[in-house]
Coordinates of C-alpha atoms (C1' of nucleotides) in Angstrom, one line a residue:
Chain A
M1 CA -10.3 -37.2 25.0
D2 CA -13.4 -38.3 23.2
K3 CA -12.7 -39.9 20.0
C4 CA -14.9 -38.2 17.3
E5 CA -17.1 -40.5 16.5
Q6 CA -18.4 -40.1 19.6
C7 CA -18.4 -36.5 20.3
I8 CA -21.3 -34.6 20.0
I9 CA -19.8 -31.6 19.0
R10 CA -19.7 -32.3 15.4
Q11 CA -23.4 -31.9 15.3
F12 CA -23.0 -28.4 15.3
N13 CA -20.2 -28.2 12.3
S14 CA -19.8 -29.2 8.9
L15 CA -18.2 -32.5 10.6
K16 CA -21.5 -34.0 10.9
A17 CA -21.7 -34.5 7.4
L18 CA -18.6 -36.9 7.7
T19 CA -19.3 -40.7 7.6
R20 CA -18.0 -43.0 10.3
D21 CA -15.1 -44.0 8.6
E22 CA -13.9 -40.9 7.8
L23 CA -14.8 -39.7 11.1
V24 CA -12.4 -42.2 12.8
R25 CA -9.8 -41.7 10.3
I26 CA -9.7 -38.2 11.6
S27 CA -10.2 -39.3 15.4
D28 CA -6.9 -41.0 14.7
C29 CA -4.7 -38.5 13.5
K30 CA -6.4 -35.6 15.3
T31 CA -4.5 -33.7 18.8
F32 CA -5.8 -32.1 21.5
K33 CA -5.4 -28.8 23.1
T34 CA -6.4 -26.4 25.9
I35 CA -5.8 -22.9 26.0
K36 CA -5.8 -21.0 28.6
K37 CA -7.8 -17.1 28.4
G38 CA -6.2 -14.7 27.1
E39 CA -3.7 -17.0 25.2
V40 CA -3.0 -16.8 21.7
L41 CA -4.3 -20.0 19.1
F42 CA -3.1 -18.5 15.8
E43 CA -1.8 -15.3 15.2
E44 CA -2.2 -12.6 12.1
G45 CA 0.2 -14.4 9.4
Q46 CA 0.3 -17.6 10.6
R47 CA 0.5 -20.9 8.9
I48 CA -2.3 -22.8 10.5
D49 CA -2.1 -26.3 8.4
G50 CA -5.2 -27.6 9.7
V51 CA -8.7 -26.9 11.1
Y52 CA -10.1 -26.2 14.8
C53 CA -13.0 -27.5 16.3
I54 CA -14.0 -25.7 19.4
K55 CA -14.8 -28.5 22.0
K56 CA -15.5 -25.8 24.7
G57 CA -14.8 -21.8 25.6
V58 CA -15.1 -18.6 23.3
C59 CA -12.3 -17.0 21.1
K60 CA -12.3 -13.8 19.0
L61 CA -10.8 -13.5 15.7
S62 CA -9.6 -9.8 15.1
K63 CA -7.3 -8.1 13.3
I64 CA -5.0 -4.9 14.0
S65 CA -5.9 -2.4 12.2
D66 CA -3.1 0.3 10.4
N67 CA -3.8 3.1 13.7
G68 CA -2.9 0.5 16.1
R69 CA -6.5 -1.0 17.5
D70 CA -7.8 -4.1 16.9
Q71 CA -10.9 -5.2 15.2
I72 CA -12.8 -8.0 16.4
V73 CA -14.5 -9.7 13.5
H74 CA -15.6 -12.7 14.7
L75 CA -16.4 -14.4 18.1
V76 CA -16.2 -18.6 17.6
K77 CA -17.8 -20.6 20.2
R78 CA -18.1 -24.2 21.4
G79 CA -19.1 -26.3 18.2
D80 CA -17.9 -23.8 15.7
L81 CA -15.1 -24.6 13.3
L82 CA -11.9 -22.6 13.0
G83 CA -9.7 -22.2 10.0
E84 CA -11.1 -23.6 7.1
R85 CA -10.8 -20.3 5.4
S86 CA -7.4 -20.3 5.3
L87 CA -7.2 -24.1 4.8
I88 CA -9.5 -23.6 1.8
N89 CA -7.3 -21.0 -0.3
N90 CA -4.0 -22.5 1.3
E91 CA -3.0 -18.9 2.8
V92 CA -2.0 -18.1 6.1
S93 CA -4.4 -16.5 9.0
N94 CA -6.2 -13.3 7.9
L95 CA -6.9 -13.0 11.6
K96 CA -5.8 -13.8 15.1
A97 CA -7.2 -15.9 17.1
T98 CA -7.5 -15.3 21.1
A99 CA -9.1 -17.7 23.8
L100 CA -11.7 -15.1 25.9
N101 CA -12.0 -18.2 28.6
E102 CA -10.5 -21.2 29.1
M103 CA -10.9 -23.7 26.1
Q104 CA -10.5 -26.5 24.8
V105 CA -9.8 -27.6 20.9
C106 CA -9.3 -30.8 18.7
F107 CA -7.1 -29.9 15.7
I108 CA -7.5 -31.7 12.8
P109 CA -4.6 -31.7 10.3
K110 CA -5.2 -30.1 6.8
V111 CA -4.3 -33.3 4.5
E112 CA -7.5 -35.3 6.5
I113 CA -10.3 -32.4 5.7
I114 CA -8.6 -32.3 2.1
N115 CA -9.0 -35.4 1.8
D116 CA -12.5 -35.4 2.8
L117 CA -13.7 -32.1 1.0
K118 CA -12.2 -33.9 -2.3
K119 CA -14.3 -37.6 -1.7
N120 CA -16.9 -36.9 0.4
P121 CA -19.4 -33.9 -1.2
N122 CA -22.3 -33.8 1.4
F123 CA -19.4 -32.5 3.6
T124 CA -18.0 -30.1 0.6
M125 CA -21.4 -28.6 0.3
D126 CA -22.1 -28.2 4.0
V127 CA -19.4 -26.1 4.3
L128 CA -20.0 -24.1 1.4
K129 CA -23.4 -23.5 2.8
N130 CA -21.7 -22.7 6.0
M131 CA -19.4 -20.0 4.1
A132 CA -22.6 -18.8 2.4
L133 CA -24.0 -18.1 5.3
S134 CA -21.4 -16.1 6.6
L135 CA -20.9 -14.3 3.7
K136 CA -24.2 -12.8 4.1
A137 CA -23.9 -11.9 7.7
S138 CA -20.4 -10.1 7.1
D139 CA -22.1 -8.2 4.8
N140 CA -24.7 -6.8 7.1
V141 CA -21.7 -6.3 9.3
I142 CA -20.3 -4.2 6.7
V143 CA -23.7 -2.0 6.4
D144 CA -23.9 -2.1 10.2
M145 CA -20.8 -0.5 10.5
A146 CA -21.1 1.9 7.4
Q147 CA -23.7 3.4 8.5
K148 CA -25.2 2.9 12.4
T149 CA -23.8 5.0 15.0
V150 CA -21.5 4.1 18.1
K151 CA -24.5 3.9 19.9
Q152 CA -26.9 1.6 17.6
R153 CA -23.8 -0.8 17.3
L154 CA -23.6 -0.9 20.8
A155 CA -27.6 -1.8 21.0
L156 CA -27.3 -4.4 18.5
M157 CA -24.0 -6.1 19.4
L158 CA -25.9 -6.2 23.2
L159 CA -28.5 -8.4 21.3
Y160 CA -26.5 -10.8 19.4
L161 CA -24.3 -11.6 22.5
E162 CA -27.8 -12.4 23.8
E163 CA -28.4 -14.6 21.1
K164 CA -25.2 -16.4 20.4
F165 CA -24.4 -16.7 23.9
Q166 CA -27.5 -17.0 25.8
F167 CA -28.0 -16.1 29.8
R168 CA -26.1 -17.2 32.4
E169 CA -28.5 -18.4 35.9
N170 CA -28.9 -14.8 37.5
G171 CA -29.8 -13.4 34.0
S172 CA -26.5 -11.7 32.8
L173 CA -24.9 -13.0 29.2
N174 CA -23.1 -15.5 29.1
I175 CA -19.9 -13.8 28.1
Y176 CA -17.4 -11.8 29.7
L177 CA -16.0 -9.3 27.7
S178 CA -13.4 -6.3 28.6
R179 CA -14.9 -2.9 27.8
E180 CA -11.6 -3.1 25.2
D181 CA -13.6 -5.8 23.6
V182 CA -17.1 -4.7 23.9
A183 CA -15.2 -1.4 21.6
S184 CA -13.1 -3.6 19.5
I185 CA -16.3 -5.2 18.5
I186 CA -17.9 -2.4 17.8
G187 CA -15.3 -0.7 16.2
T188 CA -14.6 2.3 18.7
A189 CA -12.2 4.0 21.9
T190 CA -12.7 1.9 24.8
E191 CA -13.9 5.3 26.8
S192 CA -16.5 5.6 23.7
A193 CA -17.8 2.2 24.8
I194 CA -17.4 2.8 28.8
R195 CA -19.2 6.0 28.2
L196 CA -22.5 4.6 26.2
L197 CA -22.6 1.5 28.4
A198 CA -22.4 3.7 31.3
E199 CA -25.6 5.5 29.6
F200 CA -27.3 2.7 29.1
K201 CA -27.2 1.6 32.4
K202 CA -28.4 5.0 33.9
K203 CA -31.3 4.7 31.5
E204 CA -32.2 1.3 32.8
L205 CA -31.7 -0.5 29.6
I206 CA -28.8 -2.3 30.5
N207 CA -27.7 -3.2 34.2
L208 CA -23.4 -3.7 34.8
K209 CA -21.8 -5.7 37.3
G210 CA -18.2 -6.2 36.8
K211 CA -18.2 -7.7 33.4
E212 CA -21.7 -9.5 34.0
I213 CA -24.0 -7.9 31.4
F214 CA -27.9 -8.1 32.1
L215 CA -30.4 -6.9 29.3
L216 CA -33.2 -4.7 31.2
N217 CA -35.7 -3.7 28.1
K218 CA -34.1 -5.5 24.8
T219 CA -37.2 -3.7 23.3
S220 CA -36.2 -0.3 23.8
L221 CA -32.1 -1.7 22.7
K222 CA -33.8 -3.0 19.6
Q223 CA -35.4 0.2 18.8
I224 CA -32.1 2.2 19.6
S225 CA -30.0 0.1 17.0
E226 CA -32.7 1.0 14.7
G227 CA -32.3 4.6 15.4
L228 CA -35.4 5.3 16.5
Chain B
M1 CA -25.8 -15.3 -28.1
D2 CA -22.3 -17.0 -28.1
K3 CA -22.7 -20.6 -26.4
C4 CA -21.4 -21.1 -23.3
E5 CA -18.4 -24.2 -24.4
Q6 CA -17.4 -20.8 -26.7
C7 CA -17.4 -17.7 -24.4
I8 CA -14.6 -16.5 -23.1
I9 CA -16.2 -14.9 -19.7
R10 CA -16.2 -17.9 -18.3
Q11 CA -12.1 -18.0 -18.0
F12 CA -12.8 -15.7 -15.5
N13 CA -15.2 -17.3 -12.9
S14 CA -15.9 -21.1 -11.8
L15 CA -17.8 -22.2 -14.5
K16 CA -13.8 -22.3 -16.0
A17 CA -14.1 -25.6 -13.9
L18 CA -16.8 -27.2 -16.1
T19 CA -16.4 -29.9 -18.8
R20 CA -17.3 -29.6 -21.8
D21 CA -20.6 -31.5 -21.5
E22 CA -21.9 -29.6 -18.9
L23 CA -21.5 -26.1 -20.4
V24 CA -23.3 -27.6 -23.2
R25 CA -26.6 -28.1 -21.0
I26 CA -26.0 -24.8 -19.8
S27 CA -25.4 -22.9 -22.7
D28 CA -29.1 -24.5 -23.8
C29 CA -31.0 -23.5 -20.8
K30 CA -29.5 -20.2 -20.1
T31 CA -31.0 -16.9 -21.2
F32 CA -29.5 -13.7 -22.2
K33 CA -30.2 -10.3 -20.7
T34 CA -29.6 -6.6 -21.6
I35 CA -30.1 -4.1 -18.6
K36 CA -29.8 -0.6 -18.9
K37 CA -27.9 2.1 -16.5
G38 CA -29.7 2.6 -13.0
E39 CA -31.8 -0.6 -13.7
V40 CA -32.5 -3.0 -11.1
L41 CA -31.1 -6.2 -11.9
F42 CA -32.4 -8.0 -8.6
E43 CA -34.1 -6.0 -5.4
E44 CA -33.0 -7.1 -1.9
G45 CA -35.7 -9.9 -0.7
Q46 CA -36.7 -10.9 -4.2
R47 CA -36.1 -14.9 -5.0
I48 CA -33.3 -15.1 -7.6
D49 CA -33.4 -19.0 -8.5
G50 CA -30.4 -18.7 -10.7
V51 CA -26.9 -17.1 -11.1
Y52 CA -26.0 -14.3 -13.2
C53 CA -22.8 -14.3 -15.4
I54 CA -21.9 -10.7 -16.1
K55 CA -21.0 -10.7 -20.0
K56 CA -20.2 -7.0 -19.3
G57 CA -20.6 -4.0 -17.5
V58 CA -20.5 -3.4 -13.8
C59 CA -23.5 -3.0 -11.4
K60 CA -23.6 -2.2 -7.3
L61 CA -24.7 -4.4 -5.1
S62 CA -26.4 -2.6 -2.1
K63 CA -28.0 -2.7 0.7
I64 CA -30.4 -0.4 2.5
S65 CA -29.8 0.4 6.1
D66 CA -32.2 1.1 9.3
N67 CA -31.1 5.4 8.4
G68 CA -32.1 5.0 4.7
R69 CA -29.4 4.8 3.2
D70 CA -28.1 2.6 0.6
Q71 CA -24.8 0.9 1.4
I72 CA -22.9 -0.3 -1.3
V73 CA -20.8 -3.8 -0.7
H74 CA -19.7 -5.0 -3.5
L75 CA -19.2 -3.8 -7.6
V76 CA -19.6 -6.2 -9.8
K77 CA -17.8 -6.2 -13.1
R78 CA -17.3 -8.5 -16.4
G79 CA -16.9 -12.0 -15.7
D80 CA -18.0 -11.9 -11.9
L81 CA -20.8 -14.3 -11.0
L82 CA -23.7 -13.2 -9.0
G83 CA -26.1 -15.0 -6.9
E84 CA -24.5 -18.1 -5.8
R85 CA -24.7 -17.3 -2.3
S86 CA -28.2 -16.9 -2.1
L87 CA -28.6 -20.0 -4.4
I88 CA -26.5 -22.3 -2.2
N89 CA -28.7 -21.3 1.1
N90 CA -32.0 -21.0 -1.0
E91 CA -32.4 -18.2 0.3
V92 CA -33.6 -14.5 -1.5
S93 CA -31.4 -12.2 -2.1
N94 CA -29.9 -10.4 0.5
L95 CA -28.5 -7.2 -1.3
K96 CA -29.5 -5.1 -4.5
A97 CA -28.3 -5.2 -7.8
T98 CA -28.3 -2.1 -9.8
A99 CA -26.6 -1.3 -13.2
L100 CA -23.9 1.6 -12.9
N101 CA -23.9 1.2 -16.8
E102 CA -25.1 -0.7 -20.2
M103 CA -24.8 -4.5 -18.7
Q104 CA -25.1 -7.9 -20.7
V105 CA -25.6 -10.9 -18.4
C106 CA -26.4 -15.0 -19.1
F107 CA -28.8 -15.7 -16.6
I108 CA -28.6 -19.8 -15.7
P109 CA -31.5 -21.2 -13.9
K110 CA -30.9 -22.7 -10.3
V111 CA -31.5 -26.5 -11.3
E112 CA -28.4 -26.6 -13.5
I113 CA -25.7 -25.0 -11.1
I114 CA -27.3 -27.3 -8.2
N115 CA -26.9 -30.1 -10.6
D116 CA -23.2 -29.7 -11.9
L117 CA -22.2 -28.6 -7.8
K118 CA -23.6 -32.0 -6.9
K119 CA -21.4 -34.1 -9.8
N120 CA -18.5 -32.0 -10.3
P121 CA -16.3 -31.5 -7.3
N122 CA -13.8 -29.2 -9.1
F123 CA -16.7 -26.7 -9.9
T124 CA -17.9 -26.9 -6.6
M125 CA -14.8 -26.2 -4.9
D126 CA -13.6 -23.4 -7.1
V127 CA -16.7 -22.1 -5.8
L128 CA -16.0 -22.5 -2.4
K129 CA -12.3 -21.2 -2.8
N130 CA -13.9 -17.8 -4.1
M131 CA -16.1 -17.9 -1.5
A132 CA -14.0 -18.0 1.0
L133 CA -11.6 -15.6 -0.6
S134 CA -14.6 -13.1 -0.7
L135 CA -15.0 -14.1 2.9
K136 CA -11.9 -12.5 3.7
A137 CA -12.1 -9.6 2.0
S138 CA -15.1 -8.8 3.4
D139 CA -13.6 -9.3 7.1
N140 CA -10.7 -6.7 5.8
V141 CA -13.8 -4.2 4.6
I142 CA -15.1 -4.8 7.8
V143 CA -12.4 -3.6 9.6
D144 CA -11.7 -0.6 7.6
M145 CA -15.3 0.3 7.9
A146 CA -14.8 0.4 11.8
Q147 CA -11.5 1.3 12.4
K148 CA -10.6 4.0 9.1
T149 CA -11.8 7.5 9.3
V150 CA -13.9 8.7 6.0
K151 CA -10.7 10.3 4.8
Q152 CA -9.1 6.8 4.9
R153 CA -11.8 5.2 3.1
L154 CA -12.2 8.1 0.5
A155 CA -8.4 7.2 -0.5
L156 CA -8.7 3.5 0.1
M157 CA -11.6 3.1 -2.3
L158 CA -9.8 5.4 -5.0
L159 CA -6.6 2.6 -4.9
Y160 CA -9.2 -0.4 -5.2
L161 CA -11.4 1.2 -7.8
E162 CA -7.9 1.5 -10.1
E163 CA -6.6 -1.8 -8.9
K164 CA -10.7 -3.2 -10.4
F165 CA -11.3 -1.4 -13.1
Q166 CA -7.7 -0.3 -14.1
F167 CA -7.6 3.6 -16.4
R168 CA -9.3 4.6 -19.7
E169 CA -7.2 5.5 -22.3
N170 CA -7.0 9.3 -20.8
G171 CA -5.6 8.4 -17.4
S172 CA -9.0 8.6 -15.7
L173 CA -10.4 5.2 -13.6
N174 CA -12.1 3.0 -16.1
I175 CA -15.6 3.5 -14.1
Y176 CA -18.1 6.2 -13.9
L177 CA -19.7 6.4 -10.3
S178 CA -22.0 9.1 -8.9
R179 CA -21.0 11.1 -6.1
E180 CA -23.4 9.2 -3.9
D181 CA -22.5 5.9 -4.9
V182 CA -18.9 6.9 -3.6
A183 CA -20.8 7.9 -0.2
S184 CA -22.4 4.8 -0.4
I185 CA -19.1 2.8 -0.8
I186 CA -17.0 4.0 1.7
G187 CA -20.1 4.8 4.0
T188 CA -20.9 8.3 4.5
A189 CA -22.8 11.2 3.6
T190 CA -22.9 12.5 0.1
E191 CA -22.2 15.7 1.1
S192 CA -18.9 14.5 2.8
A193 CA -17.7 12.3 -0.2
I194 CA -17.9 15.3 -2.2
R195 CA -15.5 17.7 0.0
L196 CA -13.5 14.9 0.6
L197 CA -12.9 14.5 -3.2
A198 CA -12.1 18.2 -3.4
E199 CA -10.0 17.8 -0.9
F200 CA -8.1 15.6 -2.7
K201 CA -8.3 18.1 -5.8
K202 CA -7.2 20.7 -4.0
K203 CA -4.0 18.5 -2.6
E204 CA -3.3 17.4 -6.1
L205 CA -3.9 13.6 -5.2
I206 CA -6.2 13.3 -7.8
N207 CA -7.9 15.1 -10.8
L208 CA -12.2 15.4 -11.1
K209 CA -13.7 15.8 -14.3
G210 CA -17.4 15.9 -14.1
K211 CA -17.5 11.8 -13.0
E212 CA -13.8 10.8 -14.8
I213 CA -11.5 10.7 -11.7
F214 CA -7.8 10.8 -12.1
L215 CA -5.3 9.5 -9.6
L216 CA -2.4 11.9 -9.9
N217 CA -0.4 10.6 -6.4
K218 CA -1.0 7.0 -5.8
T219 CA 2.1 7.2 -2.8
S220 CA 0.5 10.3 -0.9
L221 CA -3.2 7.9 -1.2
K222 CA -1.6 5.2 0.2
Q223 CA -0.3 6.9 2.9
I224 CA -3.9 8.8 3.8
S225 CA -5.3 5.0 4.0
E226 CA -3.0 4.2 6.1
G227 CA -3.5 7.5 8.6
L228 CA -0.1 8.8 7.8
Chain C
dC1 C1' -34.0 26.2 -27.0
dA2 C1' -36.0 26.3 -22.6
dA3 C1' -37.8 25.1 -18.9
dA4 C1' -37.2 21.3 -14.8
dA5 C1' -35.1 17.9 -12.6
dA6 C1' -31.1 16.1 -11.1
dA7 C1' -26.2 16.2 -9.5
dT8 C1' -22.6 19.0 -7.3
dA9 C1' -20.8 22.3 -4.4
dT10 C1' -20.5 25.3 -0.4
dG11 C1' -21.2 27.5 4.3
dA12 C1' -22.8 27.1 8.9
dT13 C1' -24.3 24.8 12.6
dA14 C1' -24.6 20.9 15.5
dA15 C1' -23.7 16.1 16.7
dA16 C1' -21.0 12.1 17.4
dT17 C1' -16.4 10.6 18.4
dG18 C1' -11.7 10.6 19.7
dT19 C1' -8.1 11.9 22.6
dC20 C1' -6.0 13.3 26.6
dA21 C1' -5.5 13.7 31.4
dT22 C1' -6.3 11.4 35.3
dA23 C1' -9.5 9.7 38.9
dT24 C1' -11.1 5.3 40.5
dT25 C1' -11.6 0.6 41.1
dT26 C1' -10.4 -4.3 40.5
dT27 C1' -7.0 -7.4 39.6
dA28 C1' -3.0 -9.7 39.8
dA29 C1' 2.2 -10.3 42.4
dT30 C1' 4.8 -10.1 46.1
Chain D
dA1 C1' -1.5 -7.6 53.1
dT2 C1' 0.6 -4.6 50.6
dT3 C1' 1.9 -2.9 46.7
dA4 C1' 2.2 -2.6 42.2
dA5 C1' -0.5 -3.1 37.6
dA6 C1' -4.3 -2.9 34.8
dA7 C1' -9.1 -2.0 33.6
dT8 C1' -12.4 1.1 34.3
dA9 C1' -14.9 5.9 35.0
dT10 C1' -15.1 10.4 34.5
dG11 C1' -14.2 15.4 32.5
dA12 C1' -12.1 18.5 29.3
dC13 C1' -11.4 19.7 24.7
dA14 C1' -10.2 18.5 20.0
dT15 C1' -11.8 16.6 15.5
dT16 C1' -14.5 13.9 12.0
dT17 C1' -19.0 13.6 10.5
dA18 C1' -23.6 14.3 9.6
dT19 C1' -27.4 17.8 8.6
dC20 C1' -29.2 21.7 6.9
dA21 C1' -29.5 25.5 3.8
dT22 C1' -28.7 27.3 -0.3
dA23 C1' -26.2 28.2 -4.6
dT24 C1' -24.3 26.4 -8.8
dT25 C1' -23.6 23.2 -12.6
dT26 C1' -25.1 19.9 -15.2
dT27 C1' -28.5 16.7 -17.7
dT28 C1' -32.7 15.7 -18.8
dT29 C1' -37.2 16.5 -21.0
dG30 C1' -40.7 18.8 -23.5

DNA sequence: CAAAAAATATGATAAATGTCATATTTTAAT
DNA sequence: ATTAAAATATGACATTTATCATATTTTTTG
């Protein structure tokens, strides 16, 4: 396990604002963990008491609705921090975190982070900035969920996946999602997601090979997402 | 116009974390403004360069979707701060703010707030906490928008309005919304909102007198919101 | 006050989406 | 390799919701 002060991952998140001394201190008390695909990092309602720094892999953050369906609210990947919000408000987690593939994470206990928040204004400011960005993104998602059709949201999601995860060597999106997960992201029934994916494929906007998705016509996808 | 250090409104928001000296300084450079019902405080895409402290009244924060419909993302009332996020990220506003009734607001220039964020960790921490709370709330709205029917969302909204705005003396919700605004909050067509309100009235869950809404059966509204 | 404009209301219909049933394919387990 | 289980796919149908038309009521304006 790397030492934090030598780990490049921190460049992708707020930990980059910490001083060398602070990193050394954190390095000494952090724990390392491997999570298998499908395993749950933490449950909705669980006390986390710390922050996860994602070293490898992707997980979904979801919340179960009254109707029993899981809604995926965020996808979190390498470089992202997880659990800051619950930590800041001293609350149990509002969301459930499930690994979408094999993950490697470092866990930093709460006291350490709180300590840094109190003493290093650069760190606090960076956390604040990221939170403000997340808030803007969330507002935009609310608008899309409320105003766009399922078809528009699927097109939007495909473009978002490319932006966030890029492509594999063969040109497919660099993330595997089950049809159920796709439905959970755009907020629809699994059958509807499957049907629309098939429709997109038929129209040659995308190609599907198992869980691999290829974007063939991004211009059209963009237009569909905008309702044109 | 009150001086900030004597103004009770600040108790309701992060300004309560400021010291007396800081308040005095802010008081000297703030400006006071009255906004009439229907007037726009700021537009989507507009640079705000400061923070509004709402002294009186209510406004809606909305974003226009590709389909041309406005989606209301937040309702902001007396005591709330407005514009922190844009300020923190140094971005233009992501949302449009429109007064729902006559408002009185104080405007605090950006430099002053930035100054306090840098020097007063209590203030920063309070802003951070509020932002974390907003983020949790936004995540919950995303789930509701994605997973609940329009009827469920209407029931949910009515209960939310009571919680946020309480009742007038006559027992009606202490906020006036047009049917269009109701639709804009729950993310549906105006006609659908009208129909569902009529249905709720017929079932004696609510009563309607013009723009006044009376909640007659909160238990049932709760059940409807949960899909029972 | 009268006329015009805006908001609210309601019906008819179309489109979108969910639900249930079932078939097929893929993956996992023995 | 064979069977079982899970995921994906597709059809039929019901329900929800949007859209358009139009009527009625309320509010605004001159």
